[in-house]
């Protein structure tokens, strides 16, 4: 031991003499409690590390088997944003929900924002449904990319028209919905496989 630093038993005896602990038994219970807590914390850390390593291995394996997985998820998330906001506008246009100008404008703005996201990495060649699983994108999209880009521009134009119309009432939303829905359908019919 270092000079002047009491060992654990000496420190315990000193505390007991000072009356900090009432009995040796109480001291041992506290010490056991601390040791149990340390073991539990160590176990949690170990479980956490094993979990991280397992998740990392699964993700790495997924990346090796499908290097396009992250890009496919990104473009599917973009499509979900479209679908969610189109659902809000479509329900208002059909009268299924009461027209709400603020909600309509917000939904239209979200569609414009989603349409303006430029993420070419999500649309990498070779990430079609004939090459990898988890996507309905047809190889034709990459075989005729200029047409797909044209359809994307038409979607943006229709989204801008909806943005302009959204705050002007149910009929205006309904009128703009035809163009927006048509732009979505044109791309899906040409470049997306039907759902199983």
Short mmCIF file of N, CA and C in Angstrom, two decimals:
data_model
loop_
_atom_site.label_atom_id
_atom_site.label_comp_id
_atom_site.label_asym_id
_atom_site.label_seq_id
_atom_site.Cartn_x
_atom_site.Cartn_y
_atom_site.Cartn_z
N UNK A 1 0.84 -1.19 0.00
CA UNK A 1 0.00 0.00 0.00
C UNK A 1 0.87 1.24 0.00
N UNK A 2 0.26 2.33 -0.48
CA UNK A 2 0.96 3.61 -0.47
C UNK A 2 1.03 4.12 0.96
N UNK A 3 2.10 4.80 1.22
CA UNK A 3 2.30 5.33 2.56
C UNK A 3 1.26 6.40 2.86
N UNK A 4 0.61 6.32 3.93
CA UNK A 4 -0.36 7.32 4.34
C UNK A 4 -1.77 7.05 3.84
N UNK A 5 -1.94 6.08 2.92
CA UNK A 5 -3.27 5.75 2.41
C UNK A 5 -3.71 4.47 3.10
N UNK A 6 -4.80 4.53 3.86
CA UNK A 6 -5.21 3.34 4.59
C UNK A 6 -5.76 2.28 3.65
N UNK A 7 -5.58 1.02 3.97
CA UNK A 7 -6.18 -0.07 3.19
C UNK A 7 -7.68 -0.08 3.45
N UNK A 8 -8.42 -0.84 2.65
CA UNK A 8 -9.88 -0.88 2.80
C UNK A 8 -10.31 -1.31 4.20
N UNK A 9 -9.73 -2.38 4.76
CA UNK A 9 -10.15 -2.76 6.12
C UNK A 9 -9.85 -1.67 7.14
N UNK A 10 -8.69 -1.01 7.00
CA UNK A 10 -8.35 0.06 7.93
C UNK A 10 -9.34 1.21 7.79
N UNK A 11 -9.72 1.53 6.56
CA UNK A 11 -10.66 2.63 6.33
C UNK A 11 -12.02 2.29 6.93
N UNK A 12 -12.45 1.05 6.79
CA UNK A 12 -13.73 0.64 7.35
C UNK A 12 -13.71 0.74 8.87
N UNK A 13 -12.61 0.25 9.46
CA UNK A 13 -12.50 0.33 10.91
C UNK A 13 -12.53 1.77 11.39
N UNK A 14 -11.85 2.64 10.63
CA UNK A 14 -11.83 4.06 11.00
C UNK A 14 -13.23 4.65 10.95
N UNK A 15 -14.00 4.30 9.90
CA UNK A 15 -15.37 4.80 9.79
C UNK A 15 -16.25 4.24 10.90
N UNK A 16 -16.02 2.97 11.21
CA UNK A 16 -16.82 2.38 12.29
C UNK A 16 -16.52 3.07 13.62
N UNK A 17 -15.22 3.38 13.87
CA UNK A 17 -14.85 4.06 15.11
C UNK A 17 -15.50 5.44 15.20
N UNK A 18 -15.65 6.08 14.02
CA UNK A 18 -16.25 7.42 14.02
C UNK A 18 -17.77 7.36 14.16
N UNK A 19 -18.30 6.17 14.09
CA UNK A 19 -19.74 6.05 14.26
C UNK A 19 -20.51 6.22 12.95
N UNK A 20 -19.79 6.27 11.82
CA UNK A 20 -20.47 6.41 10.53
C UNK A 20 -21.32 5.18 10.25
N UNK A 21 -20.76 4.02 10.54
CA UNK A 21 -21.50 2.78 10.40
C UNK A 21 -21.76 2.23 11.78
N UNK A 22 -22.93 1.69 11.98
CA UNK A 22 -23.30 1.19 13.30
C UNK A 22 -22.73 -0.19 13.58
N UNK A 23 -22.56 -0.96 12.49
CA UNK A 23 -22.05 -2.31 12.73
C UNK A 23 -21.25 -2.79 11.52
N UNK A 24 -20.46 -3.80 11.78
CA UNK A 24 -19.68 -4.41 10.71
C UNK A 24 -20.63 -5.04 9.68
N UNK A 25 -21.70 -5.57 10.17
CA UNK A 25 -22.71 -6.20 9.31
C UNK A 25 -23.30 -5.20 8.32
N UNK A 26 -23.62 -4.00 8.81
CA UNK A 26 -24.17 -2.95 7.95
C UNK A 26 -23.15 -2.57 6.88
N UNK A 27 -21.91 -2.47 7.25
CA UNK A 27 -20.84 -2.15 6.32
C UNK A 27 -20.75 -3.21 5.22
N UNK A 28 -20.81 -4.48 5.60
CA UNK A 28 -20.73 -5.57 4.62
C UNK A 28 -21.92 -5.55 3.67
N UNK A 29 -23.11 -5.24 4.18
CA UNK A 29 -24.30 -5.16 3.31
C UNK A 29 -24.14 -4.05 2.28
N UNK A 30 -23.64 -2.93 2.71
CA UNK A 30 -23.44 -1.79 1.79
C UNK A 30 -22.41 -2.16 0.74
N UNK A 31 -21.32 -2.80 1.19
CA UNK A 31 -20.28 -3.20 0.25
C UNK A 31 -20.83 -4.21 -0.75
N UNK A 32 -21.59 -5.20 -0.29
CA UNK A 32 -22.19 -6.20 -1.18
C UNK A 32 -23.15 -5.55 -2.16
N UNK A 33 -23.90 -4.58 -1.69
CA UNK A 33 -24.84 -3.87 -2.55
C UNK A 33 -24.11 -3.14 -3.67
N UNK A 34 -23.01 -2.51 -3.34
CA UNK A 34 -22.21 -1.79 -4.33
C UNK A 34 -21.61 -2.77 -5.34
N UNK A 35 -21.13 -3.91 -4.85
CA UNK A 35 -20.55 -4.92 -5.73
C UNK A 35 -21.61 -5.49 -6.66
N UNK A 36 -22.80 -5.73 -6.16
CA UNK A 36 -23.90 -6.24 -6.98
C UNK A 36 -24.27 -5.23 -8.06
N UNK A 37 -24.32 -3.97 -7.66
CA UNK A 37 -24.64 -2.90 -8.60
C UNK A 37 -23.58 -2.83 -9.70
N UNK A 38 -22.32 -2.93 -9.33
CA UNK A 38 -21.22 -2.90 -10.30
C UNK A 38 -21.32 -4.08 -11.26
N UNK A 39 -21.62 -5.28 -10.73
CA UNK A 39 -21.76 -6.46 -11.58
C UNK A 39 -22.92 -6.28 -12.56
N UNK A 40 -24.03 -5.72 -12.06
CA UNK A 40 -25.18 -5.49 -12.92
C UNK A 40 -24.84 -4.49 -14.02
N UNK A 41 -24.16 -3.39 -13.66
CA UNK A 41 -23.78 -2.40 -14.66
C UNK A 41 -22.81 -2.98 -15.67
N UNK A 42 -21.87 -3.79 -15.21
CA UNK A 42 -20.93 -4.44 -16.11
C UNK A 42 -21.67 -5.38 -17.06
N UNK A 43 -22.65 -6.09 -16.54
CA UNK A 43 -23.45 -6.99 -17.38
C UNK A 43 -24.21 -6.20 -18.43
N UNK A 44 -24.79 -5.08 -18.04
CA UNK A 44 -25.52 -4.25 -19.01
C UNK A 44 -24.61 -3.75 -20.11
N UNK A 45 -23.43 -3.30 -19.74
CA UNK A 45 -22.46 -2.83 -20.73
C UNK A 45 -22.09 -3.97 -21.68
N UNK A 46 -21.87 -5.15 -21.13
CA UNK A 46 -21.52 -6.31 -21.97
C UNK A 46 -22.66 -6.65 -22.93
N UNK A 47 -23.87 -6.67 -22.43
CA UNK A 47 -25.03 -6.95 -23.29
C UNK A 47 -25.14 -5.89 -24.38
N UNK A 48 -24.93 -4.65 -24.00
CA UNK A 48 -24.98 -3.56 -24.98
C UNK A 48 -23.94 -3.71 -26.06
N UNK A 49 -22.72 -4.06 -25.68
CA UNK A 49 -21.66 -4.25 -26.66
C UNK A 49 -21.96 -5.42 -27.59
N UNK A 50 -22.44 -6.52 -27.03
CA UNK A 50 -22.79 -7.67 -27.86
C UNK A 50 -23.90 -7.29 -28.83
N UNK A 51 -24.89 -6.54 -28.35
CA UNK A 51 -25.99 -6.11 -29.22
C UNK A 51 -25.47 -5.24 -30.35
N UNK A 52 -24.61 -4.29 -30.02
CA UNK A 52 -24.04 -3.41 -31.06
C UNK A 52 -23.25 -4.21 -32.09
N UNK A 53 -22.46 -5.15 -31.62
CA UNK A 53 -21.69 -5.96 -32.54
C UNK A 53 -22.60 -6.80 -33.43
N UNK A 54 -23.67 -7.35 -32.86
CA UNK A 54 -24.61 -8.15 -33.64
C UNK A 54 -25.31 -7.30 -34.68
N UNK A 55 -25.81 -6.13 -34.27
CA UNK A 55 -26.49 -5.24 -35.21
C UNK A 55 -25.52 -4.80 -36.30
N UNK A 56 -24.30 -4.49 -35.89
CA UNK A 56 -23.28 -4.09 -36.88
C UNK A 56 -23.02 -5.19 -37.89
N UNK A 57 -22.94 -6.43 -37.41
CA UNK A 57 -22.70 -7.56 -38.31
C UNK A 57 -23.87 -7.76 -39.26
N UNK A 58 -25.09 -7.63 -38.75
CA UNK A 58 -26.28 -7.78 -39.60
C UNK A 58 -26.31 -6.69 -40.65
N UNK A 59 -26.05 -5.45 -40.24
CA UNK A 59 -26.05 -4.34 -41.20
C UNK A 59 -24.94 -4.52 -42.23
N UNK A 60 -23.78 -4.95 -41.78
CA UNK A 60 -22.68 -5.17 -42.72
C UNK A 60 -23.04 -6.28 -43.70
N UNK A 61 -23.64 -7.35 -43.20
CA UNK A 61 -24.06 -8.44 -44.07
C UNK A 61 -25.10 -7.97 -45.07
N UNK A 62 -26.05 -7.17 -44.59
CA UNK A 62 -27.08 -6.62 -45.47
C UNK A 62 -26.45 -5.74 -46.53
N UNK A 63 -25.46 -4.96 -46.13
CA UNK A 63 -24.79 -4.07 -47.09
C UNK A 63 -24.05 -4.89 -48.14
N UNK A 64 -23.43 -6.00 -47.72
CA UNK A 64 -22.72 -6.85 -48.66
C UNK A 64 -23.71 -7.50 -49.62
N UNK A 65 -24.82 -8.00 -49.08
CA UNK A 65 -25.81 -8.67 -49.91
C UNK A 65 -26.62 -7.70 -50.75
N UNK A 66 -26.85 -6.48 -50.25
CA UNK A 66 -27.61 -5.48 -50.98
C UNK A 66 -27.00 -4.11 -50.69
N UNK A 67 -26.02 -3.72 -51.49
CA UNK A 67 -25.38 -2.43 -51.25
C UNK A 67 -26.30 -1.25 -51.49
N UNK A 68 -27.48 -1.51 -52.03
CA UNK A 68 -28.44 -0.45 -52.34
C UNK A 68 -29.52 -0.29 -51.27
N UNK A 69 -29.45 -1.08 -50.20
CA UNK A 69 -30.52 -1.11 -49.20
C UNK A 69 -30.83 0.27 -48.64
N UNK A 70 -29.82 1.04 -48.28
CA UNK A 70 -30.05 2.37 -47.69
C UNK A 70 -30.70 3.31 -48.71
N UNK A 71 -30.25 3.26 -49.94
CA UNK A 71 -30.84 4.11 -50.99
C UNK A 71 -32.28 3.75 -51.27
N UNK A 72 -32.57 2.45 -51.29
CA UNK A 72 -33.94 2.00 -51.51
C UNK A 72 -34.85 2.49 -50.39
N UNK A 73 -34.37 2.38 -49.14
CA UNK A 73 -35.17 2.86 -48.00
C UNK A 73 -35.40 4.37 -48.10
N UNK A 74 -34.39 5.10 -48.55
CA UNK A 74 -34.52 6.56 -48.66
C UNK A 74 -35.59 6.93 -49.69
N UNK A 75 -35.56 6.29 -50.85
CA UNK A 75 -36.56 6.64 -51.86
C UNK A 75 -37.95 6.17 -51.47
N UNK A 76 -38.04 5.04 -50.75
CA UNK A 76 -39.34 4.59 -50.26
C UNK A 76 -39.88 5.55 -49.21
N UNK A 77 -38.99 6.11 -48.39
CA UNK A 77 -39.43 7.10 -47.40
C UNK A 77 -39.96 8.34 -48.09
N UNK A 78 -39.31 8.74 -49.16
CA UNK A 78 -39.79 9.89 -49.93
C UNK A 78 -41.19 9.60 -50.49
N UNK A 79 -41.41 8.41 -50.99
CA UNK A 79 -42.73 8.03 -51.51
C UNK A 79 -43.77 8.01 -50.39
N UNK A 80 -43.38 7.62 -49.18
CA UNK A 80 -44.31 7.62 -48.06
C UNK A 80 -44.73 9.04 -47.69
N UNK A 81 -43.80 9.98 -47.81
CA UNK A 81 -44.14 11.38 -47.54
C UNK A 81 -45.16 11.86 -48.56
N UNK A 82 -44.94 11.50 -49.83
CA UNK A 82 -45.94 11.85 -50.86
C UNK A 82 -47.29 11.26 -50.50
N UNK A 83 -47.31 9.96 -50.23
CA UNK A 83 -48.57 9.25 -49.97
C UNK A 83 -49.30 9.83 -48.77
N UNK A 84 -48.59 10.11 -47.69
CA UNK A 84 -49.22 10.66 -46.49
C UNK A 84 -49.90 11.99 -46.79
N UNK A 85 -49.18 12.88 -47.44
CA UNK A 85 -49.72 14.20 -47.73
C UNK A 85 -50.79 14.19 -48.82
N UNK A 86 -50.62 13.31 -49.80
CA UNK A 86 -51.67 13.14 -50.82
C UNK A 86 -52.95 12.62 -50.18
N UNK A 87 -52.81 11.77 -49.18
CA UNK A 87 -53.99 11.25 -48.46
C UNK A 87 -54.77 12.37 -47.79
N UNK A 88 -54.06 13.31 -47.19
CA UNK A 88 -54.71 14.45 -46.53
C UNK A 88 -55.47 15.27 -47.56
N UNK A 89 -54.79 15.60 -48.66
CA UNK A 89 -55.42 16.42 -49.70
C UNK A 89 -56.55 15.68 -50.41
N UNK A 90 -56.35 14.40 -50.67
CA UNK A 90 -57.38 13.60 -51.35
C UNK A 90 -58.64 13.49 -50.51
N UNK A 91 -58.48 13.30 -49.22
CA UNK A 91 -59.65 13.21 -48.33
C UNK A 91 -60.43 14.52 -48.32
N UNK A 92 -59.72 15.64 -48.34
CA UNK A 92 -60.39 16.95 -48.40
C UNK A 92 -61.08 17.14 -49.74
N UNK A 93 -60.40 16.77 -50.83
CA UNK A 93 -60.96 16.94 -52.17
C UNK A 93 -62.25 16.12 -52.34
N UNK A 94 -62.30 14.93 -51.77
CA UNK A 94 -63.47 14.06 -51.88
C UNK A 94 -64.56 14.40 -50.86
N UNK A 95 -64.26 15.28 -49.92
CA UNK A 95 -65.22 15.62 -48.89
C UNK A 95 -65.28 14.60 -47.77
N UNK A 96 -64.30 13.69 -47.72
CA UNK A 96 -64.26 12.69 -46.65
C UNK A 96 -63.86 13.32 -45.32
N UNK A 97 -63.08 14.39 -45.40
CA UNK A 97 -62.75 15.19 -44.22
C UNK A 97 -63.06 16.65 -44.55
N UNK A 98 -63.31 17.41 -43.52
CA UNK A 98 -63.63 18.82 -43.71
C UNK A 98 -62.41 19.56 -44.26
N UNK A 99 -62.65 20.46 -45.21
CA UNK A 99 -61.56 21.25 -45.77
C UNK A 99 -60.96 22.13 -44.68
N UNK A 100 -59.65 22.11 -44.59
CA UNK A 100 -58.91 22.91 -43.63
C UNK A 100 -57.77 23.56 -44.41
N UNK A 101 -57.88 24.87 -44.63
CA UNK A 101 -56.91 25.58 -45.47
C UNK A 101 -55.49 25.42 -44.95
N UNK A 102 -55.30 25.55 -43.66
CA UNK A 102 -53.95 25.45 -43.08
C UNK A 102 -53.36 24.06 -43.30
N UNK A 103 -54.15 23.02 -43.06
CA UNK A 103 -53.68 21.65 -43.26
C UNK A 103 -53.41 21.36 -44.73
N UNK A 104 -54.26 21.91 -45.61
CA UNK A 104 -54.09 21.70 -47.05
C UNK A 104 -52.80 22.36 -47.54
N UNK A 105 -52.55 23.58 -47.09
CA UNK A 105 -51.33 24.30 -47.49
C UNK A 105 -50.10 23.56 -46.96
N UNK A 106 -50.16 23.10 -45.74
CA UNK A 106 -49.03 22.37 -45.16
C UNK A 106 -48.76 21.08 -45.94
N UNK A 107 -49.79 20.33 -46.26
CA UNK A 107 -49.63 19.09 -47.02
C UNK A 107 -49.06 19.38 -48.41
N UNK A 108 -49.56 20.42 -49.07
CA UNK A 108 -49.06 20.78 -50.40
C UNK A 108 -47.59 21.20 -50.32
N UNK A 109 -47.24 21.99 -49.32
CA UNK A 109 -45.84 22.40 -49.15
C UNK A 109 -44.94 21.19 -48.92
N UNK A 110 -45.43 20.22 -48.15
CA UNK A 110 -44.63 19.02 -47.89
C UNK A 110 -44.38 18.23 -49.18
N UNK A 111 -45.36 18.18 -50.04
CA UNK A 111 -45.19 17.48 -51.32
C UNK A 111 -44.16 18.19 -52.18
N UNK A 112 -44.23 19.52 -52.23
CA UNK A 112 -43.24 20.29 -52.99
C UNK A 112 -41.84 20.05 -52.43
N UNK A 113 -41.71 20.08 -51.12
CA UNK A 113 -40.41 19.84 -50.50
C UNK A 113 -39.89 18.44 -50.80
N UNK A 114 -40.76 17.46 -50.71
CA UNK A 114 -40.35 16.08 -51.00
C UNK A 114 -39.94 15.94 -52.47
N UNK A 115 -40.67 16.60 -53.35
CA UNK A 115 -40.35 16.52 -54.78
C UNK A 115 -39.04 17.23 -55.11
N UNK A 116 -38.65 18.17 -54.28
CA UNK A 116 -37.41 18.92 -54.55
C UNK A 116 -36.17 18.24 -53.98
N UNK A 117 -36.35 17.14 -53.25
CA UNK A 117 -35.20 16.42 -52.70
C UNK A 117 -34.44 15.77 -53.85
N UNK A 118 -33.16 16.10 -53.95
CA UNK A 118 -32.31 15.54 -55.01
C UNK A 118 -31.39 14.52 -54.36
N UNK A 119 -31.66 13.25 -54.62
CA UNK A 119 -30.86 12.19 -54.01
C UNK A 119 -30.54 11.12 -55.05
N UNK A 120 -29.62 11.44 -55.96
CA UNK A 120 -29.29 10.46 -57.01
C UNK A 120 -28.74 9.16 -56.46
N UNK A 121 -28.11 9.19 -55.26
CA UNK A 121 -27.58 7.96 -54.67
C UNK A 121 -28.69 6.96 -54.38
N UNK A 122 -29.89 7.46 -54.15
CA UNK A 122 -31.02 6.58 -53.85
C UNK A 122 -31.55 5.89 -55.11
N UNK A 123 -31.17 6.40 -56.26
CA UNK A 123 -31.65 5.86 -57.54
C UNK A 123 -30.47 5.30 -58.34
N UNK A 124 -29.59 4.61 -57.69
CA UNK A 124 -28.40 4.08 -58.36
C UNK A 124 -28.77 2.97 -59.34
N UNK A 125 -28.12 2.95 -60.49
CA UNK A 125 -28.34 1.84 -61.43
C UNK A 125 -28.03 0.51 -60.74
N UNK A 126 -28.85 -0.48 -61.00
CA UNK A 126 -28.67 -1.79 -60.37
C UNK A 126 -29.50 -1.97 -59.12
N UNK A 127 -30.28 -0.94 -58.75
CA UNK A 127 -31.12 -1.04 -57.55
C UNK A 127 -32.58 -1.30 -57.90
N UNK A 128 -32.79 -2.03 -58.98
CA UNK A 128 -34.15 -2.36 -59.43
C UNK A 128 -34.58 -3.73 -58.90
N UNK A 129 -35.85 -4.06 -59.10
CA UNK A 129 -36.40 -5.28 -58.51
C UNK A 129 -35.89 -6.57 -59.17
N UNK A 130 -35.24 -6.48 -60.33
CA UNK A 130 -34.68 -7.69 -60.93
C UNK A 130 -33.29 -7.99 -60.37
N UNK A 131 -32.67 -6.99 -59.75
CA UNK A 131 -31.31 -7.17 -59.22
C UNK A 131 -31.26 -7.36 -57.70
N UNK A 132 -32.16 -6.71 -56.98
CA UNK A 132 -32.16 -6.77 -55.52
C UNK A 132 -33.59 -6.92 -55.01
N UNK A 133 -33.71 -7.39 -53.79
CA UNK A 133 -35.04 -7.51 -53.19
C UNK A 133 -35.37 -6.24 -52.41
N UNK A 134 -36.64 -6.07 -52.09
CA UNK A 134 -37.06 -4.95 -51.26
C UNK A 134 -37.47 -3.71 -52.03
N UNK A 135 -37.63 -3.84 -53.34
CA UNK A 135 -38.05 -2.69 -54.14
C UNK A 135 -38.99 -3.14 -55.25
N UNK A 136 -39.84 -2.23 -55.66
CA UNK A 136 -40.75 -2.49 -56.79
C UNK A 136 -40.32 -1.71 -58.03
N UNK A 137 -39.22 -0.98 -57.94
CA UNK A 137 -38.73 -0.21 -59.08
C UNK A 137 -38.31 -1.15 -60.21
N UNK A 138 -38.85 -0.91 -61.39
CA UNK A 138 -38.56 -1.77 -62.54
C UNK A 138 -37.26 -1.35 -63.22
N UNK A 139 -36.57 -2.30 -63.86
CA UNK A 139 -35.35 -1.96 -64.60
C UNK A 139 -35.60 -0.90 -65.67
N UNK A 140 -36.83 -0.82 -66.18
CA UNK A 140 -37.17 0.14 -67.23
C UNK A 140 -36.88 1.58 -66.80
N UNK A 141 -36.94 1.86 -65.52
CA UNK A 141 -36.66 3.22 -65.04
C UNK A 141 -35.26 3.65 -65.45
N UNK A 142 -34.27 2.77 -65.30
CA UNK A 142 -32.89 3.11 -65.65
C UNK A 142 -32.64 2.95 -67.14
N UNK A 143 -33.43 2.12 -67.79
CA UNK A 143 -33.27 1.94 -69.23
C UNK A 143 -33.81 3.15 -69.99
N UNK A 144 -34.73 3.86 -69.36
CA UNK A 144 -35.33 5.04 -70.00
C UNK A 144 -35.29 6.21 -69.02
N UNK A 145 -34.11 6.47 -68.48
CA UNK A 145 -33.97 7.48 -67.43
C UNK A 145 -34.41 8.88 -67.86
N UNK A 146 -34.19 9.30 -69.11
CA UNK A 146 -34.67 10.63 -69.50
C UNK A 146 -36.19 10.78 -69.36
N UNK A 147 -36.93 9.72 -69.67
CA UNK A 147 -38.39 9.78 -69.51
C UNK A 147 -38.76 9.83 -68.02
N UNK A 148 -38.04 9.07 -67.21
CA UNK A 148 -38.30 9.09 -65.77
C UNK A 148 -38.01 10.48 -65.21
N UNK A 149 -36.95 11.11 -65.66
CA UNK A 149 -36.62 12.47 -65.21
C UNK A 149 -37.70 13.46 -65.65
N UNK A 150 -38.24 13.27 -66.85
CA UNK A 150 -39.32 14.12 -67.35
C UNK A 150 -40.56 13.96 -66.46
N UNK A 151 -40.86 12.73 -66.11
CA UNK A 151 -42.02 12.47 -65.24
C UNK A 151 -41.80 13.09 -63.85
N UNK A 152 -40.57 13.08 -63.37
CA UNK A 152 -40.25 13.71 -62.10
C UNK A 152 -40.47 15.22 -62.17
N UNK A 153 -40.09 15.82 -63.28
CA UNK A 153 -40.30 17.27 -63.47
C UNK A 153 -41.80 17.58 -63.55
N UNK A 154 -42.57 16.70 -64.17
CA UNK A 154 -44.03 16.89 -64.25
C UNK A 154 -44.65 16.79 -62.85
N UNK A 155 -44.13 15.91 -62.02
CA UNK A 155 -44.59 15.80 -60.63
C UNK A 155 -44.33 17.11 -59.90
N UNK A 156 -43.15 17.68 -60.08
CA UNK A 156 -42.81 18.93 -59.40
C UNK A 156 -43.74 20.05 -59.86
N UNK A 157 -44.03 20.10 -61.13
CA UNK A 157 -44.94 21.12 -61.66
C UNK A 157 -46.35 20.96 -61.07
N UNK A 158 -46.82 19.73 -61.01
CA UNK A 158 -48.15 19.46 -60.44
C UNK A 158 -48.17 19.78 -58.94
N UNK A 159 -47.06 19.52 -58.26
CA UNK A 159 -46.98 19.83 -56.83
C UNK A 159 -47.02 21.34 -56.60
N UNK A 160 -46.36 22.09 -57.46
CA UNK A 160 -46.40 23.56 -57.37
C UNK A 160 -47.81 24.08 -57.62
N UNK A 161 -48.53 23.46 -58.57
CA UNK A 161 -49.92 23.85 -58.83
C UNK A 161 -50.80 23.57 -57.61
N UNK A 162 -50.57 22.45 -56.95
CA UNK A 162 -51.32 22.13 -55.74
C UNK A 162 -50.99 23.13 -54.65
N UNK A 163 -49.73 23.49 -54.54
CA UNK A 163 -49.33 24.48 -53.53
C UNK A 163 -50.07 25.80 -53.73
N UNK A 164 -50.22 26.20 -54.98
CA UNK A 164 -50.93 27.45 -55.29
C UNK A 164 -52.42 27.34 -55.01
N UNK A 165 -52.97 26.15 -55.19
CA UNK A 165 -54.42 25.95 -55.04
C UNK A 165 -54.85 25.59 -53.63
N UNK A 166 -53.98 25.04 -52.84
CA UNK A 166 -54.34 24.43 -51.56
C UNK A 166 -55.10 25.34 -50.61
N UNK A 167 -54.80 26.61 -50.58
CA UNK A 167 -55.46 27.53 -49.65
C UNK A 167 -56.74 28.13 -50.19
N UNK A 168 -57.19 27.69 -51.34
CA UNK A 168 -58.34 28.32 -52.01
C UNK A 168 -59.63 27.51 -51.99
N UNK A 169 -59.74 26.56 -51.10
CA UNK A 169 -60.99 25.83 -50.95
C UNK A 169 -60.95 24.41 -51.48
N UNK A 170 -62.01 23.68 -51.13
CA UNK A 170 -62.10 22.26 -51.49
C UNK A 170 -62.08 22.05 -53.00
N UNK A 171 -62.81 22.87 -53.75
CA UNK A 171 -62.86 22.69 -55.20
C UNK A 171 -61.49 22.91 -55.84
N UNK A 172 -60.76 23.90 -55.35
CA UNK A 172 -59.43 24.16 -55.89
C UNK A 172 -58.50 22.99 -55.61
N UNK A 173 -58.59 22.42 -54.43
CA UNK A 173 -57.77 21.25 -54.09
C UNK A 173 -58.14 20.09 -55.00
N UNK A 174 -59.45 19.89 -55.20
CA UNK A 174 -59.91 18.81 -56.08
C UNK A 174 -59.40 18.97 -57.51
N UNK A 175 -59.42 20.20 -58.00
CA UNK A 175 -58.92 20.45 -59.36
C UNK A 175 -57.43 20.17 -59.49
N UNK A 176 -56.66 20.58 -58.51
CA UNK A 176 -55.22 20.36 -58.55
C UNK A 176 -54.86 18.90 -58.27
N UNK A 177 -55.75 18.21 -57.58
CA UNK A 177 -55.50 16.82 -57.23
C UNK A 177 -55.44 15.94 -58.47
N UNK A 178 -56.24 16.25 -59.46
CA UNK A 178 -56.24 15.45 -60.68
C UNK A 178 -54.86 15.47 -61.34
N UNK A 179 -54.26 16.65 -61.43
CA UNK A 179 -52.94 16.76 -62.04
C UNK A 179 -51.85 16.08 -61.21
N UNK A 180 -51.93 16.26 -59.91
CA UNK A 180 -50.93 15.68 -59.02
C UNK A 180 -51.02 14.16 -59.00
N UNK A 181 -52.24 13.65 -58.87
CA UNK A 181 -52.43 12.20 -58.89
C UNK A 181 -52.02 11.60 -60.22
N UNK A 182 -52.32 12.33 -61.30
CA UNK A 182 -51.94 11.86 -62.64
C UNK A 182 -50.43 11.78 -62.80
N UNK A 183 -49.72 12.76 -62.25
CA UNK A 183 -48.25 12.76 -62.35
C UNK A 183 -47.66 11.58 -61.59
N UNK A 184 -48.21 11.29 -60.43
CA UNK A 184 -47.74 10.14 -59.64
C UNK A 184 -48.02 8.84 -60.40
N UNK A 185 -49.25 8.70 -60.87
CA UNK A 185 -49.65 7.47 -61.57
C UNK A 185 -48.85 7.23 -62.84
N UNK A 186 -48.54 8.27 -63.58
CA UNK A 186 -47.80 8.12 -64.83
C UNK A 186 -46.44 7.45 -64.58
N UNK A 187 -45.78 7.86 -63.54
CA UNK A 187 -44.47 7.27 -63.22
C UNK A 187 -44.62 5.86 -62.68
N UNK A 188 -45.58 5.66 -61.80
CA UNK A 188 -45.77 4.34 -61.19
C UNK A 188 -46.19 3.30 -62.23
N UNK A 189 -47.06 3.69 -63.14
CA UNK A 189 -47.52 2.73 -64.15
C UNK A 189 -46.38 2.29 -65.07
N UNK A 190 -45.46 3.20 -65.35
CA UNK A 190 -44.35 2.88 -66.25
C UNK A 190 -43.19 2.21 -65.54
N UNK A 191 -42.93 2.59 -64.30
CA UNK A 191 -41.68 2.20 -63.66
C UNK A 191 -41.78 1.49 -62.32
N UNK A 192 -42.96 1.10 -61.92
CA UNK A 192 -43.11 0.40 -60.64
C UNK A 192 -43.89 -0.88 -60.86
N UNK A 193 -43.40 -1.98 -60.31
CA UNK A 193 -44.09 -3.26 -60.41
C UNK A 193 -45.34 -3.23 -59.55
N UNK A 194 -46.40 -3.91 -59.96
CA UNK A 194 -47.61 -3.94 -59.13
C UNK A 194 -47.34 -4.65 -57.80
N UNK A 195 -48.12 -4.29 -56.80
CA UNK A 195 -48.01 -4.94 -55.49
C UNK A 195 -48.44 -6.39 -55.64
N UNK A 196 -47.84 -7.28 -54.87
CA UNK A 196 -48.21 -8.71 -54.92
C UNK A 196 -49.58 -8.95 -54.41
#
